[in-house]
């Protein structure tokens, strides 16, 4: 029996019944009534071994139940993550309240620890306050504005550019941000009796002590058994002469602005830069994007090229291989000196990456290993100092909130007596441009670098029925597979709503599926996800010769 509770019930019932037969005349009377009194002489040879058997079985079932209860949580087997042995005596300090820190605090509290959570600023960290949530709200508003101005159905649906009231859009945006922060952070922290919140700036005194300068100016000492660092990151500012003396925007200030600049220059070409560049352009700004190399240089070359084509089609000026040597601000105008000439703009957005928030933690004195401020963690999310853990944007992990949260929860398991690792081998990533960019696994270049012999296929969206009926065939789906086995190694997609199809590729990659197996699966017709099936089929056949919904 897999469930020891059932085994325990059966063994106890058996023990009781046999004991009744041994120590009362019930069985003797019953045998006599049935005319089998001659068998009573053999009862001792049967009942005593049976009693010993059921007694032993009961003891075994009790032991099994204790093991089961120690290794299970809400009925799910988690044998590698037993609750910590010292229960509520363990004290964990958590620095931060963003995705990583909240996940760590809640998981550690769930597993019996006492938590002191220290936050110097707004609860919720970057994602809900100044990153993912407000940016996606703005991008959605910009998408609606774009569709009202231009769509694939303009021949039958009249288009008219909307009047954009950025102040009202900002009010709607911030209302949602505040609602999410209150529901998902402030209320949860306030309602959890295992978590004590301390407002202030923390730094390490030693590997078991923090000093916190509280909001009222006092110093409070916090001792702990383990500590978790989830302090996130802030916009990185390049050392361009003159830039610091100008009123430039970062992504944080851009998302909080209630105005739309007539001319916007964007320095940067990674995810944040391209997302906000397109959003401002669609809301009415004339945007010039200055890329030091090319758009999305960390992605497959075809990905950046596809987004560049989309941007130029929308009137966004893209300057590649462009370095800014100086920035000035004169008469309410930005002047950017570059190797491609001088450029003017009414506002400048600097989106050149993010820097970990670790400089005030006093990590160097503890011997915590960092690289350019990023805390180096091992597979268990532990730093180079035993007992100190970290996850999220302040570490060397990819800067995605879902990676941060997953890292935080796994660190908490490890801090409370369990064992968990963070496997990023099938980590999805989405860039919310239009078309969207969604990726998972290895690019062809990465696979070759790792020694794989690879085969690749690229499926233009002209071959995807959903894209055809949308009259929107800009983009592609690309698959990278191991040549001999056909095992899927990676997927890169540029398509409308590509972010909604990539999780299917994640699951296929995690299951080590071959492209042949993916091509044999059933996918709903007229979905973008069907493009994965069609791309997989191109490894073995010419899909142009198939009917539109051929299996």
mmCIF file with all atom_site columns, C-alpha atoms in Angstrom, residues 200-402:
data_model
loop_
_atom_site.group_PDB
_atom_site.id
_atom_site.type_symbol
_atom_site.label_atom_id
_atom_site.label_alt_id
_atom_site.label_comp_id
_atom_site.label_asym_id
_atom_site.label_entity_id
_atom_site.label_seq_id
_atom_site.pdbx_PDB_ins_code
_atom_site.Cartn_x
_atom_site.Cartn_y
_atom_site.Cartn_z
_atom_site.occupancy
_atom_site.B_iso_or_equiv
_atom_site.pdbx_formal_charge
_atom_site.auth_seq_id
_atom_site.auth_comp_id
_atom_site.auth_asym_id
_atom_site.auth_atom_id
_atom_site.pdbx_PDB_model_num
ATOM 1   C CA . UNK A 1 200 ? 15.371 50.247 6.637   1.00 0.00 ? 200 UNK A CA 1
ATOM 2   C CA . UNK A 1 201 ? 18.764 49.840 4.950   1.00 0.00 ? 201 UNK A CA 1
ATOM 3   C CA . UNK A 1 202 ? 20.676 46.674 5.861   1.00 0.00 ? 202 UNK A CA 1
ATOM 4   C CA . UNK A 1 203 ? 24.352 45.817 5.741   1.00 0.00 ? 203 UNK A CA 1
ATOM 5   C CA . UNK A 1 204 ? 26.277 42.836 7.050   1.00 0.00 ? 204 UNK A CA 1
ATOM 6   C CA . UNK A 1 205 ? 28.377 43.120 10.204  1.00 0.00 ? 205 UNK A CA 1
ATOM 7   C CA . UNK A 1 206 ? 29.470 39.506 9.972   1.00 0.00 ? 206 UNK A CA 1
ATOM 8   C CA . UNK A 1 207 ? 28.177 36.234 8.545   1.00 0.00 ? 207 UNK A CA 1
ATOM 9   C CA . UNK A 1 208 ? 25.471 35.984 11.229  1.00 0.00 ? 208 UNK A CA 1
ATOM 10  C CA . UNK A 1 209 ? 24.669 39.639 11.958  1.00 0.00 ? 209 UNK A CA 1
ATOM 11  C CA . UNK A 1 210 ? 23.024 42.531 10.125  1.00 0.00 ? 210 UNK A CA 1
ATOM 12  C CA . UNK A 1 211 ? 22.887 46.175 11.058  1.00 0.00 ? 211 UNK A CA 1
ATOM 13  C CA . UNK A 1 212 ? 19.767 47.969 9.860   1.00 0.00 ? 212 UNK A CA 1
ATOM 14  C CA . UNK A 1 213 ? 19.386 51.741 9.737   1.00 0.00 ? 213 UNK A CA 1
ATOM 15  C CA . UNK A 1 214 ? 15.663 52.062 10.206  1.00 0.00 ? 214 UNK A CA 1
ATOM 16  C CA . UNK A 1 215 ? 13.452 54.710 8.653   1.00 0.00 ? 215 UNK A CA 1
ATOM 17  C CA . UNK A 1 216 ? 13.482 56.699 11.903  1.00 0.00 ? 216 UNK A CA 1
ATOM 18  C CA . UNK A 1 217 ? 17.301 56.864 11.881  1.00 0.00 ? 217 UNK A CA 1
ATOM 19  C CA . UNK A 1 218 ? 18.029 54.241 14.524  1.00 0.00 ? 218 UNK A CA 1
ATOM 20  C CA . UNK A 1 219 ? 20.427 51.315 14.178  1.00 0.00 ? 219 UNK A CA 1
ATOM 21  C CA . UNK A 1 220 ? 18.953 47.876 14.842  1.00 0.00 ? 220 UNK A CA 1
ATOM 22  C CA . UNK A 1 221 ? 21.021 44.706 15.073  1.00 0.00 ? 221 UNK A CA 1
ATOM 23  C CA . UNK A 1 222 ? 19.524 41.549 13.568  1.00 0.00 ? 222 UNK A CA 1
ATOM 24  C CA . UNK A 1 223 ? 21.157 38.191 14.252  1.00 0.00 ? 223 UNK A CA 1
ATOM 25  C CA . UNK A 1 224 ? 20.183 35.188 12.168  1.00 0.00 ? 224 UNK A CA 1
ATOM 26  C CA . UNK A 1 225 ? 20.907 31.554 11.411  1.00 0.00 ? 225 UNK A CA 1
ATOM 27  C CA . UNK A 1 226 ? 20.812 32.061 7.643   1.00 0.00 ? 226 UNK A CA 1
ATOM 28  C CA . UNK A 1 227 ? 20.314 35.081 5.419   1.00 0.00 ? 227 UNK A CA 1
ATOM 29  C CA . UNK A 1 228 ? 18.855 35.532 1.974   1.00 0.00 ? 228 UNK A CA 1
ATOM 30  C CA . UNK A 1 229 ? 19.805 38.424 -0.314  1.00 0.00 ? 229 UNK A CA 1
ATOM 31  C CA . UNK A 1 230 ? 17.186 39.484 -2.848  1.00 0.00 ? 230 UNK A CA 1
ATOM 32  C CA . UNK A 1 231 ? 18.001 43.138 -3.406  1.00 0.00 ? 231 UNK A CA 1
ATOM 33  C CA . UNK A 1 232 ? 17.406 43.226 -7.160  1.00 0.00 ? 232 UNK A CA 1
ATOM 34  C CA . UNK A 1 233 ? 19.032 45.603 -9.617  1.00 0.00 ? 233 UNK A CA 1
ATOM 35  C CA . UNK A 1 234 ? 18.798 49.189 -10.863 1.00 0.00 ? 234 UNK A CA 1
ATOM 36  C CA . UNK A 1 235 ? 19.223 50.755 -14.317 1.00 0.00 ? 235 UNK A CA 1
ATOM 37  C CA . UNK A 1 236 ? 22.873 50.837 -15.394 1.00 0.00 ? 236 UNK A CA 1
ATOM 38  C CA . UNK A 1 237 ? 24.146 54.226 -16.534 1.00 0.00 ? 237 UNK A CA 1
ATOM 39  C CA . UNK A 1 238 ? 27.077 54.274 -18.984 1.00 0.00 ? 238 UNK A CA 1
ATOM 40  C CA . UNK A 1 239 ? 29.946 56.695 -18.261 1.00 0.00 ? 239 UNK A CA 1
ATOM 41  C CA . UNK A 1 240 ? 29.206 58.987 -21.212 1.00 0.00 ? 240 UNK A CA 1
ATOM 42  C CA . UNK A 1 241 ? 30.678 62.481 -20.760 1.00 0.00 ? 241 UNK A CA 1
ATOM 43  C CA . UNK A 1 242 ? 27.994 65.037 -19.968 1.00 0.00 ? 242 UNK A CA 1
ATOM 44  C CA . UNK A 1 243 ? 25.214 62.492 -19.440 1.00 0.00 ? 243 UNK A CA 1
ATOM 45  C CA . UNK A 1 244 ? 25.065 62.837 -15.655 1.00 0.00 ? 244 UNK A CA 1
ATOM 46  C CA . UNK A 1 245 ? 24.392 66.581 -15.972 1.00 0.00 ? 245 UNK A CA 1
ATOM 47  C CA . UNK A 1 246 ? 21.277 66.073 -18.113 1.00 0.00 ? 246 UNK A CA 1
ATOM 48  C CA . UNK A 1 247 ? 17.652 65.177 -17.177 1.00 0.00 ? 247 UNK A CA 1
ATOM 49  C CA . UNK A 1 248 ? 17.774 61.841 -19.006 1.00 0.00 ? 248 UNK A CA 1
ATOM 50  C CA . UNK A 1 249 ? 15.237 59.072 -18.439 1.00 0.00 ? 249 UNK A CA 1
ATOM 51  C CA . UNK A 1 250 ? 15.808 55.546 -17.246 1.00 0.00 ? 250 UNK A CA 1
ATOM 52  C CA . UNK A 1 251 ? 13.141 52.909 -17.779 1.00 0.00 ? 251 UNK A CA 1
ATOM 53  C CA . UNK A 1 252 ? 11.829 53.776 -14.301 1.00 0.00 ? 252 UNK A CA 1
ATOM 54  C CA . UNK A 1 253 ? 11.317 57.474 -15.013 1.00 0.00 ? 253 UNK A CA 1
ATOM 55  C CA . UNK A 1 254 ? 10.058 56.831 -18.544 1.00 0.00 ? 254 UNK A CA 1
ATOM 56  C CA . UNK A 1 255 ? 7.285  54.581 -17.259 1.00 0.00 ? 255 UNK A CA 1
ATOM 57  C CA . UNK A 1 256 ? 6.334  57.172 -14.632 1.00 0.00 ? 256 UNK A CA 1
ATOM 58  C CA . UNK A 1 257 ? 6.207  60.122 -17.043 1.00 0.00 ? 257 UNK A CA 1
ATOM 59  C CA . UNK A 1 258 ? 2.815  61.662 -17.824 1.00 0.00 ? 258 UNK A CA 1
ATOM 60  C CA . UNK A 1 259 ? 4.066  63.268 -21.039 1.00 0.00 ? 259 UNK A CA 1
ATOM 61  C CA . UNK A 1 260 ? 5.056  62.021 -24.495 1.00 0.00 ? 260 UNK A CA 1
ATOM 62  C CA . UNK A 1 261 ? 8.156  63.687 -25.955 1.00 0.00 ? 261 UNK A CA 1
ATOM 63  C CA . UNK A 1 262 ? 7.805  64.692 -29.621 1.00 0.00 ? 262 UNK A CA 1
ATOM 64  C CA . UNK A 1 263 ? 11.311 63.325 -30.293 1.00 0.00 ? 263 UNK A CA 1
ATOM 65  C CA . UNK A 1 264 ? 12.744 60.504 -28.192 1.00 0.00 ? 264 UNK A CA 1
ATOM 66  C CA . UNK A 1 265 ? 16.274 59.123 -28.486 1.00 0.00 ? 265 UNK A CA 1
ATOM 67  C CA . UNK A 1 266 ? 16.939 55.696 -26.963 1.00 0.00 ? 266 UNK A CA 1
ATOM 68  C CA . UNK A 1 267 ? 20.440 54.524 -26.085 1.00 0.00 ? 267 UNK A CA 1
ATOM 69  C CA . UNK A 1 268 ? 20.427 50.734 -25.936 1.00 0.00 ? 268 UNK A CA 1
ATOM 70  C CA . UNK A 1 269 ? 19.191 47.783 -27.971 1.00 0.00 ? 269 UNK A CA 1
ATOM 71  C CA . UNK A 1 270 ? 18.294 45.053 -25.480 1.00 0.00 ? 270 UNK A CA 1
ATOM 72  C CA . UNK A 1 271 ? 14.823 43.981 -24.354 1.00 0.00 ? 271 UNK A CA 1
ATOM 73  C CA . UNK A 1 272 ? 13.913 47.053 -22.279 1.00 0.00 ? 272 UNK A CA 1
ATOM 74  C CA . UNK A 1 273 ? 15.189 49.447 -24.941 1.00 0.00 ? 273 UNK A CA 1
ATOM 75  C CA . UNK A 1 274 ? 13.292 47.911 -27.851 1.00 0.00 ? 274 UNK A CA 1
ATOM 76  C CA . UNK A 1 275 ? 10.072 47.398 -25.889 1.00 0.00 ? 275 UNK A CA 1
ATOM 77  C CA . UNK A 1 276 ? 9.882  51.008 -24.719 1.00 0.00 ? 276 UNK A CA 1
ATOM 78  C CA . UNK A 1 277 ? 11.096 52.416 -28.042 1.00 0.00 ? 277 UNK A CA 1
ATOM 79  C CA . UNK A 1 278 ? 8.193  50.795 -29.875 1.00 0.00 ? 278 UNK A CA 1
ATOM 80  C CA . UNK A 1 279 ? 5.673  51.712 -27.167 1.00 0.00 ? 279 UNK A CA 1
ATOM 81  C CA . UNK A 1 280 ? 6.566  55.413 -27.260 1.00 0.00 ? 280 UNK A CA 1
ATOM 82  C CA . UNK A 1 281 ? 6.593  55.385 -31.052 1.00 0.00 ? 281 UNK A CA 1
ATOM 83  C CA . UNK A 1 282 ? 3.104  53.911 -31.167 1.00 0.00 ? 282 UNK A CA 1
ATOM 84  C CA . UNK A 1 283 ? 1.841  56.494 -28.694 1.00 0.00 ? 283 UNK A CA 1
ATOM 85  C CA . UNK A 1 284 ? 3.088  59.316 -30.891 1.00 0.00 ? 284 UNK A CA 1
ATOM 86  C CA . UNK A 1 285 ? 6.787  60.011 -30.305 1.00 0.00 ? 285 UNK A CA 1
ATOM 87  C CA . UNK A 1 286 ? 9.304  60.106 -33.147 1.00 0.00 ? 286 UNK A CA 1
ATOM 88  C CA . UNK A 1 287 ? 11.856 57.558 -31.925 1.00 0.00 ? 287 UNK A CA 1
ATOM 89  C CA . UNK A 1 288 ? 15.518 57.114 -32.818 1.00 0.00 ? 288 UNK A CA 1
ATOM 90  C CA . UNK A 1 289 ? 17.217 54.045 -31.373 1.00 0.00 ? 289 UNK A CA 1
ATOM 91  C CA . UNK A 1 290 ? 21.012 54.008 -31.082 1.00 0.00 ? 290 UNK A CA 1
ATOM 92  C CA . UNK A 1 291 ? 22.514 50.506 -30.900 1.00 0.00 ? 291 UNK A CA 1
ATOM 93  C CA . UNK A 1 292 ? 26.182 49.968 -30.076 1.00 0.00 ? 292 UNK A CA 1
ATOM 94  C CA . UNK A 1 293 ? 26.159 46.870 -32.314 1.00 0.00 ? 293 UNK A CA 1
ATOM 95  C CA . UNK A 1 294 ? 22.737 45.607 -33.492 1.00 0.00 ? 294 UNK A CA 1
ATOM 96  C CA . UNK A 1 295 ? 19.275 45.046 -32.083 1.00 0.00 ? 295 UNK A CA 1
ATOM 97  C CA . UNK A 1 296 ? 19.047 42.248 -29.516 1.00 0.00 ? 296 UNK A CA 1
ATOM 98  C CA . UNK A 1 297 ? 22.673 41.277 -30.015 1.00 0.00 ? 297 UNK A CA 1
ATOM 99  C CA . UNK A 1 298 ? 22.466 38.349 -27.571 1.00 0.00 ? 298 UNK A CA 1
ATOM 100 C CA . UNK A 1 299 ? 19.793 36.644 -29.660 1.00 0.00 ? 299 UNK A CA 1
ATOM 101 C CA . UNK A 1 300 ? 20.049 34.731 -32.924 1.00 0.00 ? 300 UNK A CA 1
ATOM 102 C CA . UNK A 1 301 ? 21.003 37.144 -35.720 1.00 0.00 ? 301 UNK A CA 1
ATOM 103 C CA . UNK A 1 302 ? 17.709 36.551 -37.537 1.00 0.00 ? 302 UNK A CA 1
ATOM 104 C CA . UNK A 1 303 ? 15.751 37.672 -34.461 1.00 0.00 ? 303 UNK A CA 1
ATOM 105 C CA . UNK A 1 304 ? 17.310 41.116 -34.338 1.00 0.00 ? 304 UNK A CA 1
ATOM 106 C CA . UNK A 1 305 ? 16.992 41.499 -38.095 1.00 0.00 ? 305 UNK A CA 1
ATOM 107 C CA . UNK A 1 306 ? 13.257 40.714 -37.962 1.00 0.00 ? 306 UNK A CA 1
ATOM 108 C CA . UNK A 1 307 ? 12.633 43.284 -35.226 1.00 0.00 ? 307 UNK A CA 1
ATOM 109 C CA . UNK A 1 308 ? 14.660 45.877 -37.131 1.00 0.00 ? 308 UNK A CA 1
ATOM 110 C CA . UNK A 1 309 ? 12.475 45.341 -40.204 1.00 0.00 ? 309 UNK A CA 1
ATOM 111 C CA . UNK A 1 310 ? 9.339  45.740 -38.076 1.00 0.00 ? 310 UNK A CA 1
ATOM 112 C CA . UNK A 1 311 ? 10.681 48.931 -36.483 1.00 0.00 ? 311 UNK A CA 1
ATOM 113 C CA . UNK A 1 312 ? 11.629 50.545 -39.772 1.00 0.00 ? 312 UNK A CA 1
ATOM 114 C CA . UNK A 1 313 ? 8.193  49.710 -41.142 1.00 0.00 ? 313 UNK A CA 1
ATOM 115 C CA . UNK A 1 314 ? 6.665  51.663 -38.227 1.00 0.00 ? 314 UNK A CA 1
ATOM 116 C CA . UNK A 1 315 ? 8.949  54.653 -38.735 1.00 0.00 ? 315 UNK A CA 1
ATOM 117 C CA . UNK A 1 316 ? 11.379 53.970 -35.885 1.00 0.00 ? 316 UNK A CA 1
ATOM 118 C CA . UNK A 1 317 ? 14.877 55.033 -36.895 1.00 0.00 ? 317 UNK A CA 1
ATOM 119 C CA . UNK A 1 318 ? 17.488 52.396 -36.051 1.00 0.00 ? 318 UNK A CA 1
ATOM 120 C CA . UNK A 1 319 ? 21.153 53.411 -35.925 1.00 0.00 ? 319 UNK A CA 1
ATOM 121 C CA . UNK A 1 320 ? 23.394 50.353 -35.650 1.00 0.00 ? 320 UNK A CA 1
ATOM 122 C CA . UNK A 1 321 ? 27.094 50.343 -34.765 1.00 0.00 ? 321 UNK A CA 1
ATOM 123 C CA . UNK A 1 322 ? 26.584 53.718 -33.128 1.00 0.00 ? 322 UNK A CA 1
ATOM 124 C CA . UNK A 1 323 ? 28.511 54.847 -30.061 1.00 0.00 ? 323 UNK A CA 1
ATOM 125 C CA . UNK A 1 324 ? 27.595 57.982 -28.113 1.00 0.00 ? 324 UNK A CA 1
ATOM 126 C CA . UNK A 1 325 ? 30.671 59.985 -27.131 1.00 0.00 ? 325 UNK A CA 1
ATOM 127 C CA . UNK A 1 326 ? 28.992 62.936 -25.388 1.00 0.00 ? 326 UNK A CA 1
ATOM 128 C CA . UNK A 1 327 ? 25.570 64.158 -24.276 1.00 0.00 ? 327 UNK A CA 1
ATOM 129 C CA . UNK A 1 328 ? 24.586 67.786 -23.672 1.00 0.00 ? 328 UNK A CA 1
ATOM 130 C CA . UNK A 1 329 ? 21.305 69.450 -22.753 1.00 0.00 ? 329 UNK A CA 1
ATOM 131 C CA . UNK A 1 330 ? 20.833 72.973 -24.106 1.00 0.00 ? 330 UNK A CA 1
ATOM 132 C CA . UNK A 1 331 ? 17.618 74.989 -24.431 1.00 0.00 ? 331 UNK A CA 1
ATOM 133 C CA . UNK A 1 332 ? 15.418 72.015 -23.499 1.00 0.00 ? 332 UNK A CA 1
ATOM 134 C CA . UNK A 1 333 ? 17.061 69.845 -26.141 1.00 0.00 ? 333 UNK A CA 1
ATOM 135 C CA . UNK A 1 334 ? 19.390 66.865 -25.919 1.00 0.00 ? 334 UNK A CA 1
ATOM 136 C CA . UNK A 1 335 ? 22.438 66.843 -28.197 1.00 0.00 ? 335 UNK A CA 1
ATOM 137 C CA . UNK A 1 336 ? 24.066 63.451 -28.747 1.00 0.00 ? 336 UNK A CA 1
ATOM 138 C CA . UNK A 1 337 ? 27.515 63.335 -30.304 1.00 0.00 ? 337 UNK A CA 1
ATOM 139 C CA . UNK A 1 338 ? 28.095 59.965 -31.990 1.00 0.00 ? 338 UNK A CA 1
ATOM 140 C CA . UNK A 1 339 ? 30.349 58.342 -34.554 1.00 0.00 ? 339 UNK A CA 1
ATOM 141 C CA . UNK A 1 340 ? 27.382 58.752 -36.938 1.00 0.00 ? 340 UNK A CA 1
ATOM 142 C CA . UNK A 1 341 ? 27.010 62.489 -36.363 1.00 0.00 ? 341 UNK A CA 1
ATOM 143 C CA . UNK A 1 342 ? 25.092 64.680 -33.915 1.00 0.00 ? 342 UNK A CA 1
ATOM 144 C CA . UNK A 1 343 ? 21.469 63.909 -33.056 1.00 0.00 ? 343 UNK A CA 1
ATOM 145 C CA . UNK A 1 344 ? 18.844 66.066 -31.379 1.00 0.00 ? 344 UNK A CA 1
ATOM 146 C CA . UNK A 1 345 ? 15.966 64.931 -29.186 1.00 0.00 ? 345 UNK A CA 1
ATOM 147 C CA . UNK A 1 346 ? 13.456 66.357 -26.739 1.00 0.00 ? 346 UNK A CA 1
ATOM 148 C CA . UNK A 1 347 ? 14.055 63.477 -24.340 1.00 0.00 ? 347 UNK A CA 1
ATOM 149 C CA . UNK A 1 348 ? 16.686 60.778 -23.915 1.00 0.00 ? 348 UNK A CA 1
ATOM 150 C CA . UNK A 1 349 ? 16.010 57.280 -22.593 1.00 0.00 ? 349 UNK A CA 1
ATOM 151 C CA . UNK A 1 350 ? 19.050 55.344 -21.378 1.00 0.00 ? 350 UNK A CA 1
ATOM 152 C CA . UNK A 1 351 ? 18.322 51.599 -21.389 1.00 0.00 ? 351 UNK A CA 1
ATOM 153 C CA . UNK A 1 352 ? 21.704 49.886 -21.329 1.00 0.00 ? 352 UNK A CA 1
ATOM 154 C CA . UNK A 1 353 ? 21.129 47.093 -18.838 1.00 0.00 ? 353 UNK A CA 1
ATOM 155 C CA . UNK A 1 354 ? 20.823 46.792 -15.076 1.00 0.00 ? 354 UNK A CA 1
ATOM 156 C CA . UNK A 1 355 ? 23.323 46.806 -12.197 1.00 0.00 ? 355 UNK A CA 1
ATOM 157 C CA . UNK A 1 356 ? 22.902 44.602 -9.076  1.00 0.00 ? 356 UNK A CA 1
ATOM 158 C CA . UNK A 1 357 ? 21.974 46.455 -5.872  1.00 0.00 ? 357 UNK A CA 1
ATOM 159 C CA . UNK A 1 358 ? 24.779 45.056 -3.722  1.00 0.00 ? 358 UNK A CA 1
ATOM 160 C CA . UNK A 1 359 ? 27.208 47.920 -3.147  1.00 0.00 ? 359 UNK A CA 1
ATOM 161 C CA . UNK A 1 360 ? 25.847 48.877 0.311   1.00 0.00 ? 360 UNK A CA 1
ATOM 162 C CA . UNK A 1 361 ? 25.671 45.357 1.771   1.00 0.00 ? 361 UNK A CA 1
ATOM 163 C CA . UNK A 1 362 ? 29.338 45.134 2.858   1.00 0.00 ? 362 UNK A CA 1
ATOM 164 C CA . UNK A 1 363 ? 29.753 41.816 1.057   1.00 0.00 ? 363 UNK A CA 1
ATOM 165 C CA . UNK A 1 364 ? 33.476 42.239 0.402   1.00 0.00 ? 364 UNK A CA 1
ATOM 166 C CA . UNK A 1 365 ? 34.350 42.144 4.099   1.00 0.00 ? 365 UNK A CA 1
ATOM 167 C CA . UNK A 1 366 ? 32.527 38.818 4.425   1.00 0.00 ? 366 UNK A CA 1
ATOM 168 C CA . UNK A 1 367 ? 34.306 37.275 1.461   1.00 0.00 ? 367 UNK A CA 1
ATOM 169 C CA . UNK A 1 368 ? 31.161 36.938 -0.653  1.00 0.00 ? 368 UNK A CA 1
ATOM 170 C CA . UNK A 1 369 ? 32.266 36.454 -4.257  1.00 0.00 ? 369 UNK A CA 1
ATOM 171 C CA . UNK A 1 370 ? 30.852 38.992 -6.716  1.00 0.00 ? 370 UNK A CA 1
ATOM 172 C CA . UNK A 1 371 ? 31.524 39.842 -10.355 1.00 0.00 ? 371 UNK A CA 1
ATOM 173 C CA . UNK A 1 372 ? 30.683 43.418 -11.347 1.00 0.00 ? 372 UNK A CA 1
ATOM 174 C CA . UNK A 1 373 ? 28.452 43.545 -8.299  1.00 0.00 ? 373 UNK A CA 1
ATOM 175 C CA . UNK A 1 374 ? 26.565 40.337 -9.140  1.00 0.00 ? 374 UNK A CA 1
ATOM 176 C CA . UNK A 1 375 ? 26.600 37.768 -6.335  1.00 0.00 ? 375 UNK A CA 1
ATOM 177 C CA . UNK A 1 376 ? 27.921 34.410 -7.503  1.00 0.00 ? 376 UNK A CA 1
ATOM 178 C CA . UNK A 1 377 ? 25.724 31.534 -6.331  1.00 0.00 ? 377 UNK A CA 1
ATOM 179 C CA . UNK A 1 378 ? 26.008 27.781 -6.744  1.00 0.00 ? 378 UNK A CA 1
ATOM 180 C CA . UNK A 1 379 ? 23.346 25.335 -7.918  1.00 0.00 ? 379 UNK A CA 1
ATOM 181 C CA . UNK A 1 380 ? 21.765 25.480 -4.451  1.00 0.00 ? 380 UNK A CA 1
ATOM 182 C CA . UNK A 1 381 ? 21.632 29.310 -4.496  1.00 0.00 ? 381 UNK A CA 1
ATOM 183 C CA . UNK A 1 382 ? 24.307 29.537 -1.784  1.00 0.00 ? 382 UNK A CA 1
ATOM 184 C CA . UNK A 1 383 ? 26.995 32.200 -1.983  1.00 0.00 ? 383 UNK A CA 1
ATOM 185 C CA . UNK A 1 384 ? 30.681 31.598 -1.329  1.00 0.00 ? 384 UNK A CA 1
ATOM 186 C CA . UNK A 1 385 ? 29.949 32.131 2.386   1.00 0.00 ? 385 UNK A CA 1
ATOM 187 C CA . UNK A 1 386 ? 28.105 29.189 4.013   1.00 0.00 ? 386 UNK A CA 1
ATOM 188 C CA . UNK A 1 387 ? 24.684 30.156 5.320   1.00 0.00 ? 387 UNK A CA 1
ATOM 189 C CA . UNK A 1 388 ? 24.271 33.144 3.006   1.00 0.00 ? 388 UNK A CA 1
ATOM 190 C CA . UNK A 1 389 ? 21.989 32.626 0.012   1.00 0.00 ? 389 UNK A CA 1
ATOM 191 C CA . UNK A 1 390 ? 20.866 34.861 -2.854  1.00 0.00 ? 390 UNK A CA 1
ATOM 192 C CA . UNK A 1 391 ? 18.710 34.836 -5.971  1.00 0.00 ? 391 UNK A CA 1
ATOM 193 C CA . UNK A 1 392 ? 17.281 37.165 -8.570  1.00 0.00 ? 392 UNK A CA 1
ATOM 194 C CA . UNK A 1 393 ? 18.693 40.201 -10.340 1.00 0.00 ? 393 UNK A CA 1
ATOM 195 C CA . UNK A 1 394 ? 21.393 40.813 -7.707  1.00 0.00 ? 394 UNK A CA 1
ATOM 196 C CA . UNK A 1 395 ? 23.063 37.521 -8.684  1.00 0.00 ? 395 UNK A CA 1
ATOM 197 C CA . UNK A 1 396 ? 24.675 36.006 -11.765 1.00 0.00 ? 396 UNK A CA 1
ATOM 198 C CA . UNK A 1 397 ? 21.327 34.466 -12.789 1.00 0.00 ? 397 UNK A CA 1
ATOM 199 C CA . UNK A 1 398 ? 19.250 35.631 -15.786 1.00 0.00 ? 398 UNK A CA 1
ATOM 200 C CA . UNK A 1 399 ? 17.248 38.738 -14.901 1.00 0.00 ? 399 UNK A CA 1
ATOM 201 C CA . UNK A 1 400 ? 13.678 37.450 -15.128 1.00 0.00 ? 400 UNK A CA 1
ATOM 202 C CA . UNK A 1 401 ? 11.186 37.660 -12.266 1.00 0.00 ? 401 UNK A CA 1
ATOM 203 C CA . UNK A 1 402 ? 10.145 34.019 -12.653 1.00 0.00 ? 402 UNK A CA 1
#
